[in-house]
Coordinates of C-alpha atoms in Angstrom, one line a residue:
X1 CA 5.9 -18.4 -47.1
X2 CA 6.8 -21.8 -48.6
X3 CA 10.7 -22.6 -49.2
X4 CA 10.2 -22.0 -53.2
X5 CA 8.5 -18.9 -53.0
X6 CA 11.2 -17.9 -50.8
X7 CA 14.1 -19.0 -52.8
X8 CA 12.7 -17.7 -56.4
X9 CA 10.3 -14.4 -56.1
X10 CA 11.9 -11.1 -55.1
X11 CA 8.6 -8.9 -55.1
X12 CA 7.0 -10.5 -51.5
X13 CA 10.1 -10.2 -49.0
X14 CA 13.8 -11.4 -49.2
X15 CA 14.6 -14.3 -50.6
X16 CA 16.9 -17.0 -49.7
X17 CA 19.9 -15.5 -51.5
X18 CA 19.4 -12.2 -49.5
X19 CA 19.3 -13.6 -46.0
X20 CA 22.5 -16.1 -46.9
X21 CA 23.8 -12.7 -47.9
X22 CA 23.0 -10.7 -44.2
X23 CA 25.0 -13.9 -42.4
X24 CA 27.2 -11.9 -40.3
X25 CA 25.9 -8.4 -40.5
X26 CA 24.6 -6.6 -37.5
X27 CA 20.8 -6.0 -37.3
X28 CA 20.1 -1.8 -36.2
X29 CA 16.3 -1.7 -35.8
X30 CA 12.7 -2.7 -36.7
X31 CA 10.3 0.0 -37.7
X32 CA 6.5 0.1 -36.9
X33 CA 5.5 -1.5 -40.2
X34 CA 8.1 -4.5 -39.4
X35 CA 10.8 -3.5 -41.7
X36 CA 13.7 -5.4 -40.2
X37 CA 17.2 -3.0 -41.2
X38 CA 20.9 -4.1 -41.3
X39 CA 25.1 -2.4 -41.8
X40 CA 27.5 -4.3 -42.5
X41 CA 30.6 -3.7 -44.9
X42 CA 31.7 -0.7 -46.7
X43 CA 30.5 0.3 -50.0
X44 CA 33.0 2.1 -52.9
X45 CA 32.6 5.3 -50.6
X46 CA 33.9 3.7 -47.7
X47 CA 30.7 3.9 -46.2
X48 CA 28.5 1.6 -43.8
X49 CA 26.3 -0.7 -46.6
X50 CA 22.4 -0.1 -45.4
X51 CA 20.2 -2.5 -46.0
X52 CA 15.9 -2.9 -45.5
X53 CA 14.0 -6.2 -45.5
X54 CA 10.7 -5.2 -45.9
X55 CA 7.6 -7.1 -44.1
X56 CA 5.4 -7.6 -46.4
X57 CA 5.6 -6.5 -50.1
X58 CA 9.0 -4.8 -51.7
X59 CA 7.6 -1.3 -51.7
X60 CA 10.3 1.7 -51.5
X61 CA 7.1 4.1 -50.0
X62 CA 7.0 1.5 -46.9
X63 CA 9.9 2.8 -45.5
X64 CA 9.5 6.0 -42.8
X65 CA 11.0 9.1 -43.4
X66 CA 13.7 8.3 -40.7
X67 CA 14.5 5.5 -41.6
X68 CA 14.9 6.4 -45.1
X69 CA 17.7 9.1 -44.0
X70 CA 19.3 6.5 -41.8
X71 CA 19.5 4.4 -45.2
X72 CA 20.8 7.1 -47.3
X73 CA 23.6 8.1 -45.4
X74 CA 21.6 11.5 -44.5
X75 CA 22.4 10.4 -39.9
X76 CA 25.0 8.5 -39.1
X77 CA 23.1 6.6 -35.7
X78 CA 19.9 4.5 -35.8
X79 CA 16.7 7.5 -35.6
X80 CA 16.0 6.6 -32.2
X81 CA 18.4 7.6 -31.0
X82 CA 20.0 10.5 -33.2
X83 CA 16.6 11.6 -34.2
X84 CA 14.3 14.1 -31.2
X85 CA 11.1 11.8 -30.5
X86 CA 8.1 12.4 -32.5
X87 CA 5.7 15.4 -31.7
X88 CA 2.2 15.3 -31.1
X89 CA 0.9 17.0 -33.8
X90 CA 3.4 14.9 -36.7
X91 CA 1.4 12.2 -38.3
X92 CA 2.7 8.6 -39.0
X93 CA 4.1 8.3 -42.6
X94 CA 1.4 6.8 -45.3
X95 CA 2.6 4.4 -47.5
X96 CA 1.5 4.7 -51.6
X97 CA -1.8 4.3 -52.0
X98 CA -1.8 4.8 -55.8
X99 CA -3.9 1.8 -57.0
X100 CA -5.4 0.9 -54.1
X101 CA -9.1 1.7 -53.1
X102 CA -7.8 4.5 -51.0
X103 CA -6.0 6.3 -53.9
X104 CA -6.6 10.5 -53.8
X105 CA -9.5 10.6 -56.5
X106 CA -10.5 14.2 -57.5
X107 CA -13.8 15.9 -58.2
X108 CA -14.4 15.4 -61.9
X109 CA -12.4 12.1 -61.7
X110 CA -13.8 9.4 -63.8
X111 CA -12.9 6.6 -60.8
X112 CA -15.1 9.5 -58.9
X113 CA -18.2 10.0 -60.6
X114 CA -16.5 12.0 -64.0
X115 CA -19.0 14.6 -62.9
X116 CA -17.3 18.2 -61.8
X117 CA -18.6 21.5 -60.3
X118 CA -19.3 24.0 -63.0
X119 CA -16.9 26.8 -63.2
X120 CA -17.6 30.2 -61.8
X121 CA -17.9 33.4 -63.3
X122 CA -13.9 33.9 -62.9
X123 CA -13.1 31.6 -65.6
X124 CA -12.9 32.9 -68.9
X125 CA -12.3 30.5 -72.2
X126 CA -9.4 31.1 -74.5
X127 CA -10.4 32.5 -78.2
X128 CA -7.9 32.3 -80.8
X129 CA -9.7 35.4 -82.0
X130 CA -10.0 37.5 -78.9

């Protein structure tokens, strides 16, 4: 990332103002996307401020569901160690894909074909008249 992108856009990572601005905060974690996570200071509640640098593009859906309560005040201690480890049968959190080639199309979509099955015989039309 070149020092002007890094200084001036928001939308691709932190920018220069943000990481002047985590000087001196401590550093909790690192998820298994590469979101880098920081506390430090108190906010008007008197709680811990929570941060997320995100690797990568600034997308809110990026962040996994413990981490996410770890930001929002919902555990107090960093999830691996005040969240049980994860079971066998839990799958890895999915980011957005809305927009994305692997978006959730369905049948009678027009991104899908537009074509959809035919109802049954259980599916009667409304008649203003019936």
């Amino acid at each position: 990332m070149g020092i002007l992108q890094t200084i001036f856009t928001w939308w691709d990572g932190a920018t220069f103002g943000t990481r002047l601005g985590l000087s001196g905060k401590s550093r909790m974690g690192e998820d298994d996307l590469g979101n880098l996570y920081f506390e430090g200071g108190k906010d008007m509640h008197g709680r811990p401020r929570r941060w997320v640098i995100y690797k990568g593009s600034n997308d809110a859906s990026r962040v996994p569901p413990e981490w996410f309560s770890w930001l929002h005040h919902q555990i107090d201690d960093v999830p691996d160690r005040a969240l049980p480890p994860l079971r066998g049968w839990e799958k890895p959190a999915v980011p957005n894909l809305t927009g994305t080639a692997l978006a959730y199309r369905p049948p009678g979509a027009l991104d899908a074909g537009g074509e959809r099955v035919r109802a049954t015989g259980d599916y009667e039309a409304w008649n203003p008249e019936a």
